C-alpha positions as a Python dict, from the first residue, in 0.01 Angstrom:
ca = {
    (1, 'M'): (0, 0, 0),
    (2, 'A'): (-317, 197, 75),
    (3, 'L'): (-304, 345, -275),
    (4, 'S'): (-289, 6, -446),
    (5, 'A'): (-572, -128, -227),
    (6, 'A'): (-785, 171, -321),
    (7, 'A'): (-704, 127, -688),
    (8, 'A'): (-780, -246, -688),
    (9, 'P'): (-1161, -213, -695),
    (10, 'T'): (-1138, 37, -980),
    (11, 'A'): (-913, -192, -1184),
    (12, 'A'): (-1132, -493, -1113),
    (13, 'S'): (-1455, -314, -1205),
    (14, 'S'): (-1290, -184, -1523),
    (15, 'F'): (-1184, -538, -1613),
    (16, 'F'): (-1532, -680, -1555),
    (17, 'S'): (-1714, -402, -1740),
    (18, 'R'): (-1481, -448, -2036),
    (19, 'R'): (-1545, -824, -2036),
    (20, 'S'): (-1922, -775, -2018),
    (21, 'T'): (-1915, -577, -2344),
    (22, 'E'): (-1735, -864, -2516),
    (23, 'R'): (-2055, -1066, -2552),
    (24, 'P'): (-2058, -1221, -2899),
    (25, 'R'): (-2314, -1071, -3133),
    (26, 'V'): (-2477, -1348, -3333),
    (27, 'L'): (-2713, -1307, -3628),
    (28, 'S'): (-2911, -1569, -3818),
    (29, 'F'): (-3046, -1530, -4170),
    (30, 'R'): (-3230, -1723, -4438),
    (31, 'H'): (-3211, -1579, -4788),
    (32, 'L'): (-3549, -1630, -4950),
    (33, 'H'): (-3414, -1625, -5308),
    (34, 'T'): (-3117, -1859, -5264),
    (35, 'D'): (-3254, -2062, -4968),
    (36, 'E'): (-2914, -2026, -4801),
    (37, 'L'): (-2888, -2014, -4422),
    (38, 'V'): (-2622, -1851, -4207),
    (39, 'D'): (-2576, -1830, -3830),
    (40, 'I'): (-2275, -1615, -3755),
    (41, 'T'): (-2091, -1431, -3480),
    (42, 'Y'): (-2012, -1106, -3658),
    (43, 'R'): (-1883, -903, -3363),
    (44, 'I'): (-1726, -961, -3022),
    (45, 'G'): (-1718, -654, -2800),
    (46, 'D'): (-1604, -363, -3015),
    (47, 'S'): (-1434, -590, -3271),
    (48, 'Y'): (-1604, -688, -3591),
    (49, 'Q'): (-1492, -1034, -3699),
    (50, 'R'): (-1327, -994, -4039),
    (51, 'S'): (-1394, -1347, -4164),
    (52, 'A'): (-1758, -1322, -4054),
    (53, 'L'): (-1801, -993, -4239),
    (54, 'Q'): (-1653, -1151, -4553),
    (55, 'R'): (-1902, -1440, -4526),
    (56, 'L'): (-2187, -1195, -4478),
    (57, 'N'): (-2072, -988, -4777),
    (58, 'Y'): (-2103, -1301, -4992),
    (59, 'F'): (-2432, -1407, -4832),
    (60, 'F'): (-2583, -1065, -4906),
    (61, 'R'): (-2453, -1056, -5265),
    (62, 'D'): (-2675, -952, -5552),
    (63, 'F'): (-2837, -1290, -5607),
    (64, 'R'): (-2932, -1194, -5964),
    (65, 'T'): (-2576, -1120, -6083),
    (66, 'G'): (-2350, -1275, -5818),
    (67, 'D'): (-2182, -937, -5755),
    (68, 'V'): (-2050, -885, -5402),
    (69, 'T'): (-1982, -565, -5207),
    (70, 'N'): (-1873, -474, -4856),
    (71, 'M'): (-2186, -443, -4645),
    (72, 'D'): (-2193, -168, -4383),
    (73, 'P'): (-2130, -342, -4047),
    (74, 'Q'): (-2354, -83, -3877),
    (75, 'L'): (-2643, -246, -4061),
    (76, 'F'): (-2569, -568, -3873),
    (77, 'D'): (-2569, -372, -3546),
    (78, 'I'): (-2916, -238, -3628),
    (79, 'L'): (-3038, -590, -3703),
    (80, 'Y'): (-2886, -722, -3381),
    (81, 'D'): (-3040, -445, -3171),
    (82, 'L'): (-3372, -496, -3346),
    (83, 'K'): (-3392, -863, -3255),
    (84, 'L'): (-3311, -775, -2893),
    (85, 'R'): (-3576, -499, -2897),
    (86, 'L'): (-3825, -760, -3012),
    (87, 'G'): (-3723, -983, -2723),
    (88, 'D'): (-3599, -1273, -2934),
    (89, 'S'): (-3222, -1310, -2916),
    (90, 'D'): (-3240, -1631, -3126),
    (91, 'A'): (-3451, -1476, -3403),
    (92, 'R'): (-3373, -1552, -3766),
    (93, 'F'): (-3430, -1286, -4030),
    (94, 'D'): (-3575, -1378, -4368),
    (95, 'V'): (-3386, -1174, -4629),
    (96, 'I'): (-3567, -1049, -4937),
    (97, 'S'): (-3296, -819, -5072),
    (98, 'A'): (-2963, -675, -4963),
    (99, 'Y'): (-2687, -559, -5201),
    (100, 'R'): (-2799, -464, -5551),
    (101, 'S'): (-2558, -408, -5836),
    (102, 'P'): (-2615, -99, -6052),
    (103, 'A'): (-2744, -323, -6333),
    (104, 'T'): (-2996, -492, -6104),
    (105, 'N'): (-3111, -163, -5954),
    (106, 'A'): (-3163, -14, -6302),
    (107, 'R'): (-3362, -321, -6410),
    (108, 'L'): (-3579, -304, -6098),
    (109, 'R'): (-3635, 71, -6147),
    (110, 'K'): (-3778, 3, -6493),
    (111, 'A'): (-4022, -249, -6345),
    (112, 'S'): (-4128, -50, -6035),
    (113, 'S'): (-4158, 313, -5933),
    (114, 'G'): (-4070, 214, -5575),
    (115, 'V'): (-3699, 158, -5645),
    (116, 'A'): (-3477, 457, -5569),
    (117, 'K'): (-3223, 568, -5829),
    (118, 'R'): (-2956, 616, -5559),
    (119, 'S'): (-3075, 331, -5339),
    (120, 'L'): (-2862, 250, -5035),
    (121, 'H'): (-2884, -112, -5152),
    (122, 'L'): (-2625, -7, -5412),
    (123, 'R'): (-2376, 80, -5137),
    (124, 'G'): (-2434, -220, -4911),
    (125, 'Q'): (-2616, -1, -4660),
    (126, 'A'): (-2968, -148, -4688),
    (127, 'I'): (-3156, -471, -4643),
    (128, 'D'): (-3518, -581, -4684),
    (129, 'V'): (-3627, -834, -4422),
    (130, 'R'): (-3910, -998, -4234),
    (131, 'F'): (-3936, -1229, -3934),
    (132, 'P'): (-4124, -1555, -3965),
    (133, 'D'): (-4429, -1553, -3735),
    (134, 'L'): (-4411, -1179, -3664),
    (135, 'S'): (-4610, -908, -3836),
    (136, 'T'): (-4407, -670, -4047),
    (137, 'R'): (-4599, -386, -3878),
    (138, 'R'): (-4454, -491, -3541),
    (139, 'L'): (-4108, -528, -3697),
    (140, 'R'): (-4141, -178, -3846),
    (141, 'D'): (-4255, -28, -3516),
    (142, 'A'): (-3959, -182, -3332),
    (143, 'A'): (-3717, -59, -3599),
    (144, 'V'): (-3855, 296, -3585),
    (145, 'S'): (-3822, 292, -3206),
    (146, 'L'): (-3446, 232, -3241),
    (147, 'G'): (-3413, 579, -3396),
    (148, 'R'): (-3135, 471, -3632),
    (149, 'G'): (-3127, 481, -4010),
    (150, 'G'): (-3413, 450, -4253),
    (151, 'V'): (-3715, 227, -4201),
    (152, 'G'): (-3954, 157, -4486),
    (153, 'Y'): (-4273, -43, -4440),
    (154, 'Y'): (-4402, -238, -4739),
    (155, 'R'): (-4727, -391, -4615),
    (156, 'R'): (-4841, -540, -4946),
    (157, 'S'): (-4503, -697, -5018),
    (158, 'D'): (-4471, -800, -4651),
    (159, 'F'): (-4123, -670, -4569),
    (160, 'V'): (-3940, -394, -4386),
    (161, 'H'): (-3653, -199, -4540),
    (162, 'L'): (-3370, -105, -4302),
    (163, 'D'): (-3070, 111, -4385),
    (164, 'T'): (-2783, 303, -4227),
    (165, 'G'): (-2873, 635, -4388),
    (166, 'A'): (-3036, 933, -4221),
    (167, 'V'): (-3310, 864, -3966),
    (168, 'R'): (-3642, 861, -4151),
    (169, 'S'): (-3939, 635, -4212),
    (170, 'W'): (-4202, 580, -4478),
    (171, 'G'): (-4494, 352, -4555),
    (172, 'A'): (-4833, 342, -4387),
}
């Protein structure tokens, strides 16, 4: 009896700590090229929501060709943590670019020297975003402070590139 009484607080605290990590992770996006909107719970606790990921894969399709790929769910975790770091849990990201098909990437490379040949956009591991009413410099600074993935700052084009590759940053 004494053993079960002693174990009860441990079991209860384990139950409550597990439940506290089950908070739904919600993201909101507006795609600037398609004018589509999505508000979605993509993860609950440690479980990514399969149907939500499928919807996000379509939402982040190559808008030029309609091609779809599986986006890296860790990219969504970076975006979620970024909005919390900025102190706005209801924030909506404006999306400039996400997945790029090989044909689109090749076309963009011909038009601009700033497009990488082996871009992580090709693998569903990158996104270019901004927040309405927030400077992209502040968005970049918050993203760099997370210490996860790549962060590119494009001041003239007014967006921040985020990816799940190696930790690095570029742009003045």
